[in-house]
PDB file of C-alpha atoms in Angstrom:
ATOM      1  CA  UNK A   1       4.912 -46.300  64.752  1.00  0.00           C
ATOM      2  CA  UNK A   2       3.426 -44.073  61.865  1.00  0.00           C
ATOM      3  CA  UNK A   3       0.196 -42.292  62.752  1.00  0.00           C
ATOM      4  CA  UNK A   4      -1.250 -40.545  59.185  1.00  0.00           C
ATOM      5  CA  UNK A   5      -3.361 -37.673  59.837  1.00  0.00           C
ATOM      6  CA  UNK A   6      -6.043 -37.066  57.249  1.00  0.00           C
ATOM      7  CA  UNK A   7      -7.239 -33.503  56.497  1.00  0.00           C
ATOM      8  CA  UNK A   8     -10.223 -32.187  54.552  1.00  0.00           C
ATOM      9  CA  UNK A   9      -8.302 -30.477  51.589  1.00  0.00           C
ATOM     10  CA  UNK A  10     -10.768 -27.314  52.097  1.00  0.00           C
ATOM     11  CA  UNK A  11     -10.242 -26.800  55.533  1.00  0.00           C
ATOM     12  CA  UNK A  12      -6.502 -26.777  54.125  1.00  0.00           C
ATOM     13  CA  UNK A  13      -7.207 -23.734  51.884  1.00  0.00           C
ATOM     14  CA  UNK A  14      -7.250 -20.129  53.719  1.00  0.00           C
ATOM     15  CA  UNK A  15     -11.004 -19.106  53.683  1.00  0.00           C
ATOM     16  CA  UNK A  16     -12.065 -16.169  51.602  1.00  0.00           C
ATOM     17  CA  UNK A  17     -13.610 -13.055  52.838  1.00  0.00           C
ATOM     18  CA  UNK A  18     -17.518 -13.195  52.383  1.00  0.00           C
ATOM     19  CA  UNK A  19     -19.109  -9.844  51.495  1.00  0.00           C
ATOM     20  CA  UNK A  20     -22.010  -8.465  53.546  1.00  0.00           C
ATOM     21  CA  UNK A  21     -25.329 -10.279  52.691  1.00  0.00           C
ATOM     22  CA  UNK A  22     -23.421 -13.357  51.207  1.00  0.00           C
ATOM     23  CA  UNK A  23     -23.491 -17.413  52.181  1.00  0.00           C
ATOM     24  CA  UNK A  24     -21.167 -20.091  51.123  1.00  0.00           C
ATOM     25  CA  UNK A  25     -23.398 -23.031  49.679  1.00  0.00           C
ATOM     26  CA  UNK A  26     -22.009 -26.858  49.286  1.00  0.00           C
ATOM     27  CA  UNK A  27     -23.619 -27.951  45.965  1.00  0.00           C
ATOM     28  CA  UNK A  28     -25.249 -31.283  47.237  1.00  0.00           C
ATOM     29  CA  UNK A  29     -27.161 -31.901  43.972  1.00  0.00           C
ATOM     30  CA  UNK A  30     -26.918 -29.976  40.885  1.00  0.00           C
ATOM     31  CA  UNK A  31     -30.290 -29.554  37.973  1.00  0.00           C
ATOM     32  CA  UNK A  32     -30.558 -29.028  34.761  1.00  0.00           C
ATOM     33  CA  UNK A  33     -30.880 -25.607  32.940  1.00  0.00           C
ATOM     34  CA  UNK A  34     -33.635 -23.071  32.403  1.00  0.00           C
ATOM     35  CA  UNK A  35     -33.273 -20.322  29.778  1.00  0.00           C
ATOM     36  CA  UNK A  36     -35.044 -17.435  31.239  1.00  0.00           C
ATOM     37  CA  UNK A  37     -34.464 -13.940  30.714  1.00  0.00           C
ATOM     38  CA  UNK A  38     -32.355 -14.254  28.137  1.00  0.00           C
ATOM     39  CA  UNK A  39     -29.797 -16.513  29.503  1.00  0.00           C
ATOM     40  CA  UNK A  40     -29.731 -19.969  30.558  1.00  0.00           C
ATOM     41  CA  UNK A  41     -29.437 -20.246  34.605  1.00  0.00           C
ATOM     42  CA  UNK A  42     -29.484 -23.390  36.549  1.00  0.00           C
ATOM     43  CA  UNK A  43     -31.170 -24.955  39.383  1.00  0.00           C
ATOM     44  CA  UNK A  44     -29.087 -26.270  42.636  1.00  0.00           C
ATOM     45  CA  UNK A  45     -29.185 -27.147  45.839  1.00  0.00           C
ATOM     46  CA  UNK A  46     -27.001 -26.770  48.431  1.00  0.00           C
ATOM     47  CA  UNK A  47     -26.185 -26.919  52.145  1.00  0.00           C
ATOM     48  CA  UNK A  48     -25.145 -23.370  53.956  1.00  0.00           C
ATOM     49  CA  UNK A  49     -21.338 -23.820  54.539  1.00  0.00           C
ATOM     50  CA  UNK A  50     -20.861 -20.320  56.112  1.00  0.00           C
ATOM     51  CA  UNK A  51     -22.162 -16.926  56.807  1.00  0.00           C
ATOM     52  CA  UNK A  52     -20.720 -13.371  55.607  1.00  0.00           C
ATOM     53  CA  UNK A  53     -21.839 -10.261  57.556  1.00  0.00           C
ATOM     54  CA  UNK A  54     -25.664  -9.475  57.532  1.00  0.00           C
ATOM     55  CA  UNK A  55     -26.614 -13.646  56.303  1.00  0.00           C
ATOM     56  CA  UNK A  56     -28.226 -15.927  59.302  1.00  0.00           C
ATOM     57  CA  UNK A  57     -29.029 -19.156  57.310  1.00  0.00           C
ATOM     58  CA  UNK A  58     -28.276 -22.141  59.899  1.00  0.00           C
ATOM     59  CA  UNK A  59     -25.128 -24.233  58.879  1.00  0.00           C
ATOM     60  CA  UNK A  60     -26.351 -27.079  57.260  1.00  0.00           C
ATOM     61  CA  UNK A  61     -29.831 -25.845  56.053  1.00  0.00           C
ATOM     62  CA  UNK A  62     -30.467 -26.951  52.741  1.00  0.00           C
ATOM     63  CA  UNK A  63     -31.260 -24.199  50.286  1.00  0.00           C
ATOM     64  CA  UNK A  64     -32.560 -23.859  46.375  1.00  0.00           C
ATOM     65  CA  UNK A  65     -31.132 -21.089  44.416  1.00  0.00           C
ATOM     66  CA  UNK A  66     -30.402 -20.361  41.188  1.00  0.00           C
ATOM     67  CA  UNK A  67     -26.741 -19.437  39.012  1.00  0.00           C
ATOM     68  CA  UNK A  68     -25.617 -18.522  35.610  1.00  0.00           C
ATOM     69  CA  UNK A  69     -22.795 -20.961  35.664  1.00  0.00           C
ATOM     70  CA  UNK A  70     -22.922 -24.997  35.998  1.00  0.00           C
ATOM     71  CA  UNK A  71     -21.245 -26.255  38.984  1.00  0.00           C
ATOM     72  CA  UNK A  72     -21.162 -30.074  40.343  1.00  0.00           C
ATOM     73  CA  UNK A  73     -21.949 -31.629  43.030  1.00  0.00           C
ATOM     74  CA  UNK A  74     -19.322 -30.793  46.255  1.00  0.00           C
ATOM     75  CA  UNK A  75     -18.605 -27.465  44.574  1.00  0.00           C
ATOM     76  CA  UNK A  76     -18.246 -24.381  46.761  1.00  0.00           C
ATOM     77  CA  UNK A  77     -20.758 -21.224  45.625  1.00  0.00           C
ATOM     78  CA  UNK A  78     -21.117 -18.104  47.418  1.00  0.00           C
ATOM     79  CA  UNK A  79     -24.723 -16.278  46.485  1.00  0.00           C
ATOM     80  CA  UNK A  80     -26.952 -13.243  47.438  1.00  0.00           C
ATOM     81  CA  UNK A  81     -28.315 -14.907  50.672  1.00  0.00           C
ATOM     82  CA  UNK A  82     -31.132 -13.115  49.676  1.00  0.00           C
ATOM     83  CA  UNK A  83     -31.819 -15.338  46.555  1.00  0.00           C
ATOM     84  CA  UNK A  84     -32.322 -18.652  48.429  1.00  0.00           C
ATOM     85  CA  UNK A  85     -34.861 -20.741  48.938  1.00  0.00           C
ATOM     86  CA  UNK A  86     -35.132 -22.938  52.427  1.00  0.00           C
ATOM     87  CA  UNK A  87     -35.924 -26.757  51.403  1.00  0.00           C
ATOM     88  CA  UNK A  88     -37.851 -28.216  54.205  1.00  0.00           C
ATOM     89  CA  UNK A  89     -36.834 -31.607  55.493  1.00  0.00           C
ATOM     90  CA  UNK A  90     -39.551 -33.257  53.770  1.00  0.00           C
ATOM     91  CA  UNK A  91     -39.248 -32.327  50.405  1.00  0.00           C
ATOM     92  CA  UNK A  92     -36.946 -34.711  48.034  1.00  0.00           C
ATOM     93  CA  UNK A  93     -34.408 -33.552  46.255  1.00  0.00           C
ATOM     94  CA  UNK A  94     -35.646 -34.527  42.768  1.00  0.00           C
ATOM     95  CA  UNK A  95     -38.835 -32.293  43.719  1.00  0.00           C
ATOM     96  CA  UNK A  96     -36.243 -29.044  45.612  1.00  0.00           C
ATOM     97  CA  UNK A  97     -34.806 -28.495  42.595  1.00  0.00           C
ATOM     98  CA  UNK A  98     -37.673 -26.986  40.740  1.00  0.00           C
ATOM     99  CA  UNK A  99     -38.010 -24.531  43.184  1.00  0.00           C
ATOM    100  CA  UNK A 100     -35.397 -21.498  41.993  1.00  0.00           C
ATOM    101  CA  UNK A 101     -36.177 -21.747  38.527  1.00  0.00           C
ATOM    102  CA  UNK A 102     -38.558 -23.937  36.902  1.00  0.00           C
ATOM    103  CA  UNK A 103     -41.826 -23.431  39.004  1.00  0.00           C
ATOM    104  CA  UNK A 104     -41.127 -19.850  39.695  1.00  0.00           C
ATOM    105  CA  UNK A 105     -41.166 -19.138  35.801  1.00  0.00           C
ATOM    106  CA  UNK A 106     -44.602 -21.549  35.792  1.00  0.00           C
ATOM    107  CA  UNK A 107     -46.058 -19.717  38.263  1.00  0.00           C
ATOM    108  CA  UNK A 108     -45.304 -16.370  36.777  1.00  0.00           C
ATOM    109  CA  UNK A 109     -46.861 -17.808  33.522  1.00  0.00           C
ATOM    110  CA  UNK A 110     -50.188 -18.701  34.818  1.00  0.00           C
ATOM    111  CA  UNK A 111     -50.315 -15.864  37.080  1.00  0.00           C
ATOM    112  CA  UNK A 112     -50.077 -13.684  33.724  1.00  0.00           C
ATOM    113  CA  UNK A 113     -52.472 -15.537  31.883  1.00  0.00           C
ATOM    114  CA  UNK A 114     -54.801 -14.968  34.418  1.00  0.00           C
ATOM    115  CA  UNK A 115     -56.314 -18.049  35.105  1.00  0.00           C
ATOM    116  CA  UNK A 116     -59.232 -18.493  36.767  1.00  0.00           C
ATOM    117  CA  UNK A 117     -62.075 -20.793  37.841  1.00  0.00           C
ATOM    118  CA  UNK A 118     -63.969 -22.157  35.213  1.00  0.00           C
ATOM    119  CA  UNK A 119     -61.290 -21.499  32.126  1.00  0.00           C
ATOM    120  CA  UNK A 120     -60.015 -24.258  29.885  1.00  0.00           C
ATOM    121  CA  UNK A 121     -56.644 -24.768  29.966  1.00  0.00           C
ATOM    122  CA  UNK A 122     -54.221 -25.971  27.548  1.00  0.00           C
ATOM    123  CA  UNK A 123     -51.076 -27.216  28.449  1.00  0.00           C
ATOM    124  CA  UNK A 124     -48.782 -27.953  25.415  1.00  0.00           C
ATOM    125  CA  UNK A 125     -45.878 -30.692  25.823  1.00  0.00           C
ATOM    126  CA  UNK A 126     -47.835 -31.954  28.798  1.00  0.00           C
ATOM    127  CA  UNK A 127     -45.728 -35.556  28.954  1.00  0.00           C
ATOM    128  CA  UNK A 128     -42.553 -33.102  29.786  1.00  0.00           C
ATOM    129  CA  UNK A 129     -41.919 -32.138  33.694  1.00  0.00           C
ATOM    130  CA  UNK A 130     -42.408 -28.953  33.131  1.00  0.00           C
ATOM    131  CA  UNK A 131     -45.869 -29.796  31.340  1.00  0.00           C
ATOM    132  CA  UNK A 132     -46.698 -32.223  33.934  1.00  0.00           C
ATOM    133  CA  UNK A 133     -46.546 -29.486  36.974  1.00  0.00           C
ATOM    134  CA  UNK A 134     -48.120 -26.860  34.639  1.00  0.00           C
ATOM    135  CA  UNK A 135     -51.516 -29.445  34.510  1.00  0.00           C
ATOM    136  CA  UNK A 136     -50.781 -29.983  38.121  1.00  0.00           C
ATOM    137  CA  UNK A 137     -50.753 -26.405  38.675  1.00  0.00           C
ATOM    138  CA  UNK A 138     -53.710 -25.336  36.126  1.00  0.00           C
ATOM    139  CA  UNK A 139     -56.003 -28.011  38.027  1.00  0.00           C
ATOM    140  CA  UNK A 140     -55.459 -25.816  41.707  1.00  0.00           C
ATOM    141  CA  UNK A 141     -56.832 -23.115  39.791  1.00  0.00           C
ATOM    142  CA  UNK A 142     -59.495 -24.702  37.210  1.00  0.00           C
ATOM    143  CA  UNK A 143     -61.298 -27.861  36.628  1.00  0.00           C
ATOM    144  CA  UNK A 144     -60.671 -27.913  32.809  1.00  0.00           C
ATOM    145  CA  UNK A 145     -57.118 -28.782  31.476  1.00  0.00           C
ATOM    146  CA  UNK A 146     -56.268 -29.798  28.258  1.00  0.00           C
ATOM    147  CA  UNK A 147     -52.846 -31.341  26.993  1.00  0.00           C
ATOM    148  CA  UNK A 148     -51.336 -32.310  23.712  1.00  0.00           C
ATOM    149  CA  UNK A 149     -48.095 -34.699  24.103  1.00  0.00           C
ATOM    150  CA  UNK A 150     -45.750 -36.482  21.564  1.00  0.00           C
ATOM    151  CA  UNK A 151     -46.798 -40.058  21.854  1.00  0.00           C
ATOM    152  CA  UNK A 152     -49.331 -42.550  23.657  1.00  0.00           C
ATOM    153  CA  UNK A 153     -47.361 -42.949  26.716  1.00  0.00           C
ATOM    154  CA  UNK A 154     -47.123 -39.517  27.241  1.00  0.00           C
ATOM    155  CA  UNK A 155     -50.692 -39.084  26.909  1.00  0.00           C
ATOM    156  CA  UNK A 156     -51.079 -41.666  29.800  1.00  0.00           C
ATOM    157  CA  UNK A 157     -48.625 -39.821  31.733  1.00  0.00           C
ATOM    158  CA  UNK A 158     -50.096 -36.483  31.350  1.00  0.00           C
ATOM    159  CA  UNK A 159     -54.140 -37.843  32.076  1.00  0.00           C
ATOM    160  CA  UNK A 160     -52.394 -39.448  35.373  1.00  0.00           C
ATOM    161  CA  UNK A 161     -51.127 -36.345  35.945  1.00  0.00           C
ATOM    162  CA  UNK A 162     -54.700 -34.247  36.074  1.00  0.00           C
ATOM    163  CA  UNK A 163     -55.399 -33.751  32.167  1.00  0.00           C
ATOM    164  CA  UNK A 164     -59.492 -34.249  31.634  1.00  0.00           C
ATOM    165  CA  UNK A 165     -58.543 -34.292  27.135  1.00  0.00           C
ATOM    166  CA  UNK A 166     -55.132 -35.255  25.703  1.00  0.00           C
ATOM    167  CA  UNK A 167     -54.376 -35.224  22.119  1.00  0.00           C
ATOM    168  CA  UNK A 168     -50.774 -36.337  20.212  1.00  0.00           C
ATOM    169  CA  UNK A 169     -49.344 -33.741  18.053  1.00  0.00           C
ATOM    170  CA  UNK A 170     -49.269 -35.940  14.896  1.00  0.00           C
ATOM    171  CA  UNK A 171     -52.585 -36.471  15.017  1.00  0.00           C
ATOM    172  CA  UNK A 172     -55.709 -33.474  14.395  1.00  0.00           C
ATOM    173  CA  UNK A 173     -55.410 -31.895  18.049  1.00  0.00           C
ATOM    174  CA  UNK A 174     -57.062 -28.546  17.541  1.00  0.00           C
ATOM    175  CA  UNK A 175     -60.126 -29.990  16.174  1.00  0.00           C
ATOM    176  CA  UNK A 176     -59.881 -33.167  19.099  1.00  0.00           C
ATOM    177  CA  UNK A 177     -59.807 -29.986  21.743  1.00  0.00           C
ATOM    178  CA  UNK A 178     -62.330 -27.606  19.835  1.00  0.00           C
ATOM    179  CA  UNK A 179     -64.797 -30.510  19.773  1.00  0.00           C
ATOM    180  CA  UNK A 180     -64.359 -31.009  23.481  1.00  0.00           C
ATOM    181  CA  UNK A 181     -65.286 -27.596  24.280  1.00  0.00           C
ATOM    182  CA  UNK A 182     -61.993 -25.402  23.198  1.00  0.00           C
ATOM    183  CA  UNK A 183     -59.552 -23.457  25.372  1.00  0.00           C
ATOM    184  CA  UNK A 184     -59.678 -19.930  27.378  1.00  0.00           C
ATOM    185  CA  UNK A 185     -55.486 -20.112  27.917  1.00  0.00           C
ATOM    186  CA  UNK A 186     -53.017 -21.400  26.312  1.00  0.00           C
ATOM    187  CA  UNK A 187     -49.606 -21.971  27.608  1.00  0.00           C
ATOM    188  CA  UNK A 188     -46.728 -23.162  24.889  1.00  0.00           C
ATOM    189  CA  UNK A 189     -43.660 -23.600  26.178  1.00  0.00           C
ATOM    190  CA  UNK A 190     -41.738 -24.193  22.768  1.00  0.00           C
ATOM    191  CA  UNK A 191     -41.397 -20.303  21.497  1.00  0.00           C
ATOM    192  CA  UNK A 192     -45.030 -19.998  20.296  1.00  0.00           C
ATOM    193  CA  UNK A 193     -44.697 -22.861  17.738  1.00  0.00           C
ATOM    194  CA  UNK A 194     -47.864 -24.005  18.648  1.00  0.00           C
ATOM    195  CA  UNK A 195     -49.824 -20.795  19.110  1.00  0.00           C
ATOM    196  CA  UNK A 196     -51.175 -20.330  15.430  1.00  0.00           C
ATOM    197  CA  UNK A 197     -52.836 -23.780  15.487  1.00  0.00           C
ATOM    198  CA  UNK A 198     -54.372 -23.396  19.370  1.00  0.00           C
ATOM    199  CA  UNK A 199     -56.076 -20.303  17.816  1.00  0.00           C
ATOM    200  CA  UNK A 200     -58.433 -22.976  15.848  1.00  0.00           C
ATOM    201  CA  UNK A 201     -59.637 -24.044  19.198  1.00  0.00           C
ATOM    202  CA  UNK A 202     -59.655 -21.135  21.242  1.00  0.00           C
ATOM    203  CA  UNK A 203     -62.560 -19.685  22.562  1.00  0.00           C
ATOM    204  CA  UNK A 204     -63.321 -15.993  21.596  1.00  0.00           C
ATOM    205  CA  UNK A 205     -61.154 -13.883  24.118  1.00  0.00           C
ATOM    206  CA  UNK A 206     -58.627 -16.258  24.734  1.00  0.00           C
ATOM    207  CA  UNK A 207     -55.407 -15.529  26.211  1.00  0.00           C
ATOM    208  CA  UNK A 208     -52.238 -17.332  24.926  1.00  0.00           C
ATOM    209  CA  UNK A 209     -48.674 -17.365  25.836  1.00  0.00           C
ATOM    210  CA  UNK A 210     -45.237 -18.509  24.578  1.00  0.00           C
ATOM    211  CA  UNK A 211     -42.451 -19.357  26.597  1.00  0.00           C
ATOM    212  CA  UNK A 212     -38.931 -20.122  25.784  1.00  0.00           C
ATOM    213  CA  UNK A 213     -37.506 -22.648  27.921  1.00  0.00           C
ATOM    214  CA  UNK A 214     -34.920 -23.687  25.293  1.00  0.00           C
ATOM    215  CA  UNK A 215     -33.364 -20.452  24.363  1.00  0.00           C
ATOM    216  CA  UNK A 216     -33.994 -20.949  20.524  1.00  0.00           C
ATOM    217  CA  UNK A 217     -36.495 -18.089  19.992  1.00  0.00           C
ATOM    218  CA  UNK A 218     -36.966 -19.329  16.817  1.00  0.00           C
ATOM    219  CA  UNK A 219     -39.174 -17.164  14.235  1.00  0.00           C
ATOM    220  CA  UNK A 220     -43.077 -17.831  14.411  1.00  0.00           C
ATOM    221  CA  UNK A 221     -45.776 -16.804  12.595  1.00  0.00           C
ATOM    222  CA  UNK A 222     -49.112 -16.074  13.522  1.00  0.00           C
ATOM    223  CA  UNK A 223     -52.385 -14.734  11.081  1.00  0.00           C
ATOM    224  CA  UNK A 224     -53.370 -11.337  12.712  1.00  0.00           C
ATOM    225  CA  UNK A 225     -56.844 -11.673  11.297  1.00  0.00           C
ATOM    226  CA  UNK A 226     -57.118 -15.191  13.182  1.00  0.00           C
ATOM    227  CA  UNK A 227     -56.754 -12.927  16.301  1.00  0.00           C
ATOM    228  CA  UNK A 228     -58.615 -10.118  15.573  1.00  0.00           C
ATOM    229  CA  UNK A 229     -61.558 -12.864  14.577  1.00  0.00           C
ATOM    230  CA  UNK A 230     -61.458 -14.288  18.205  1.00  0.00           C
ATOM    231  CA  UNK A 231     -60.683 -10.991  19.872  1.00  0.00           C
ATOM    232  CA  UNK A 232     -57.659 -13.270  21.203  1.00  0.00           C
ATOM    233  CA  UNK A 233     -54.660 -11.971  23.213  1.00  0.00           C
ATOM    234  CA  UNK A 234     -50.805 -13.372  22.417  1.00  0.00           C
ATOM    235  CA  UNK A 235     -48.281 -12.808  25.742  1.00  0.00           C
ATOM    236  CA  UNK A 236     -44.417 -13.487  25.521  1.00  0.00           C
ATOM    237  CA  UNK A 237     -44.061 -14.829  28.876  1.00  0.00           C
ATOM    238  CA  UNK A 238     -40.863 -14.866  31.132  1.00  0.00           C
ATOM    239  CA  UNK A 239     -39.293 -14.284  34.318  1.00  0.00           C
ATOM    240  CA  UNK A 240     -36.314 -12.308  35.518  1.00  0.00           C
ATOM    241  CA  UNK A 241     -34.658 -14.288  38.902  1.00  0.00           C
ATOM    242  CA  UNK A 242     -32.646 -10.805  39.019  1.00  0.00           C
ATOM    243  CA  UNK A 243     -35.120  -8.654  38.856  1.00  0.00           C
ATOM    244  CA  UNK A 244     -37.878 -10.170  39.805  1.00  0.00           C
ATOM    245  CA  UNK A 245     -36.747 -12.503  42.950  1.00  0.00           C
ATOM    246  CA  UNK A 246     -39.477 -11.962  45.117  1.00  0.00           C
ATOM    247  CA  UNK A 247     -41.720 -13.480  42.978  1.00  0.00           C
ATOM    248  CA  UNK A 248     -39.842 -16.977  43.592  1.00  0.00           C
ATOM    249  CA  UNK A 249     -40.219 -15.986  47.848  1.00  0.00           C
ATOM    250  CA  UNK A 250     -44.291 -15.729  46.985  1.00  0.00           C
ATOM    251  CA  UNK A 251     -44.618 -19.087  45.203  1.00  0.00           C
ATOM    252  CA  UNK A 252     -42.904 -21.132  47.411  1.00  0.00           C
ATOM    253  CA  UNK A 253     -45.731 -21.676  49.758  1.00  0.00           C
ATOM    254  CA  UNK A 254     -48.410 -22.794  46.701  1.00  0.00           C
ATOM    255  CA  UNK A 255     -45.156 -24.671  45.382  1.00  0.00           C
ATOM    256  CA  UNK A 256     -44.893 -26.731  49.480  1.00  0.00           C
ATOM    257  CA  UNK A 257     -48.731 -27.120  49.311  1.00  0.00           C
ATOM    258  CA  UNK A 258     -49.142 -29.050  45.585  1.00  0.00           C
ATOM    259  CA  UNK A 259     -46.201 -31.109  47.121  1.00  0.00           C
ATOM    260  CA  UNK A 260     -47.962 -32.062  50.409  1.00  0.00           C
ATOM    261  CA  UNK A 261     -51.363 -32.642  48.464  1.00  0.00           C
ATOM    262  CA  UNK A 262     -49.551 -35.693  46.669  1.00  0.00           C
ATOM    263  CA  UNK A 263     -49.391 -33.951  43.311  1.00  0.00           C
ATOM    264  CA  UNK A 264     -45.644 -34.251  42.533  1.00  0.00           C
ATOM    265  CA  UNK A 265     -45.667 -38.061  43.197  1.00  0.00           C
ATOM    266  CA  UNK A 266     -47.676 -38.717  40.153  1.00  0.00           C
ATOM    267  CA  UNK A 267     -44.694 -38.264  37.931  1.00  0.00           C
ATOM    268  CA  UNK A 268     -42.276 -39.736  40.521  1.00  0.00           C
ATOM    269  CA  UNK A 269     -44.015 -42.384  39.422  1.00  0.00           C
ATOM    270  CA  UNK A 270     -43.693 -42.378  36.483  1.00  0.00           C
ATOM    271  CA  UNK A 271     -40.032 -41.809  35.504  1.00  0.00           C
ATOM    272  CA  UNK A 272     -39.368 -44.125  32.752  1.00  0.00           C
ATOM    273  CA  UNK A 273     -41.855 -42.249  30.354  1.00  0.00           C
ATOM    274  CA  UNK A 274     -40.148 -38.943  31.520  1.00  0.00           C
ATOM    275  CA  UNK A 275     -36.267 -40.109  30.960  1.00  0.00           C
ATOM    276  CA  UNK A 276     -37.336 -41.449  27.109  1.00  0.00           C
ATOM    277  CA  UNK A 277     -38.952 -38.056  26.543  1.00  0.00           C
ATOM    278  CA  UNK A 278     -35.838 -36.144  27.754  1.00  0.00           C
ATOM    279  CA  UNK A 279     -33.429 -37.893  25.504  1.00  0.00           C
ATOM    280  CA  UNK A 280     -35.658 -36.820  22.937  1.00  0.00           C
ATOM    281  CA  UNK A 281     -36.476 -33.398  23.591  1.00  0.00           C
ATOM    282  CA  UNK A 282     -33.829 -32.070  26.145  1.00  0.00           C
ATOM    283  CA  UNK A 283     -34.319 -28.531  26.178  1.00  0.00           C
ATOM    284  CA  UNK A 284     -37.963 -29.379  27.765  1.00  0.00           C
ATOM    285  CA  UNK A 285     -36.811 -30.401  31.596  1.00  0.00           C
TER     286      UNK A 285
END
């Protein structure tokens, strides 16, 4: 009689030394990219495999965290145990893996815009994720958030999302959102393409910021005597998950409370209007 004996290949390799302060992470689902500072980094998650000296995440505890290199599903990573991010059970995946990257550099953004009660928002590219959760975000801080989106559908998506005005970018928007009222912040995430036309409807002191979610940095102009005329402020915006870490640790919490208010399923929802905009515009999330 012939008895096979099957054997986990890993378990077959000799285990490497972890360093002091280090955990082994199983990728169990692996995100898309996220250029910030500089570089592109992506989001995974991952279940704690095991511990080196000074790390005392449970075996098995699912964790967020962020790397400069791709890795797939089942791969082995050992990071900065540090630099993680529990998941709690009741978070989905889909929803966990904006939590190393993509809301930390949102949150940063708003944070240094300095929004506050009573500003109008404007969100551009509001029918992408990331402008979905910015409008989700903006309306825990304000009542007043404006959008502009590519098509129709996403203008559906984005006043399902929490948008009060939504305009399409082929059409007039600045003079759509100046007649409603005009903006106090403005948050573009594609470079600061769109910052020269949101200063027709900003509001005098406005504060507007680029980010560059795509890497391409691409060369803008904008008409210093447009901002001198509405005493306006322009802010490259970005985040640093090397240097600035902690800041990922403080959001979490506002991150776990949008979630449990029901804010994230709005999109959920919606997913077919969100996978036709990424094939169009990937470097958007």
């Amino acid at each position: 009689m012939t008895i096979d004996i099957l054997t986990d290949a890993r378990a077959s390799r000799p285990l490497k030394r972890l360093g002091a302060g280090r955990v082994e992470v199983e990728v169990t689902r692996a995100g898309s990219g996220v250029h910030v500072d500089g570089r592109s980094s992506f989001q995974l998650l991952g279940r704690v495999a095991r511990n080196g000296p000074g790390s005392a995440w449970p075996i098995g505890q699912l964790l967020a965290f962020e790397t400069v290199t791709k890795h797939d599903s089942g791969g082995i990573v050992d990071v900065d145990a540090e630099r993680v991010l529990a998941v709690p059970d009741d978070v989905p995946d889909d929803i966990a893996l904006m939590m190393p990257l993509l809301w930390p550099v949102l949150y940063a953004s708003l944070t240094s815009l300095r929004v506050k009660a009573g500003d109008a928002v404007l969100v551009h590219h509001g029918d992408t994720l990331f402008g979905t959760v910015a409008i989700q975000f903006a309306r825990t801080l304000t009542n007043t958030v404006m959008t502009v989106c590519q098509d129709r559908a996403g203008i559906r998506n984005a006043l399902h999302a929490g948008a009060c005005e939504a305009a399409c970018y082929p059409d007039d928007w600045s003079m759509l959102l100046r007649e409603h009222g005009g903006v106090d912040v403005v948050l573009d995430p594609e470079s600061g393409r769109n910052l020269s036309r949101s200063l027709h409807c900003a509001r005098r002191g406005a504060r507007l910021g680029a980010l560059d979610l795509d890497g391409r940095r691409e060369r803008v102009s904008i008409v210093l005597p447009e901002i001198w005329h509405k005493q306006a402020s322009v802010t490259a915006l970005d985040w640093s998950p090397t240097r600035e870490w902690q800041l990922a640790s403080t959001a979490r919490e506002p991150f776990l409370n949008l979630h449990r208010s029901g804010a994230f399923s709005r999109w959920r929802d919606r997913t077919a209007t969100a996978r036709h905009f990424l094939t169009q515009f990937p470097g958007f999330l």
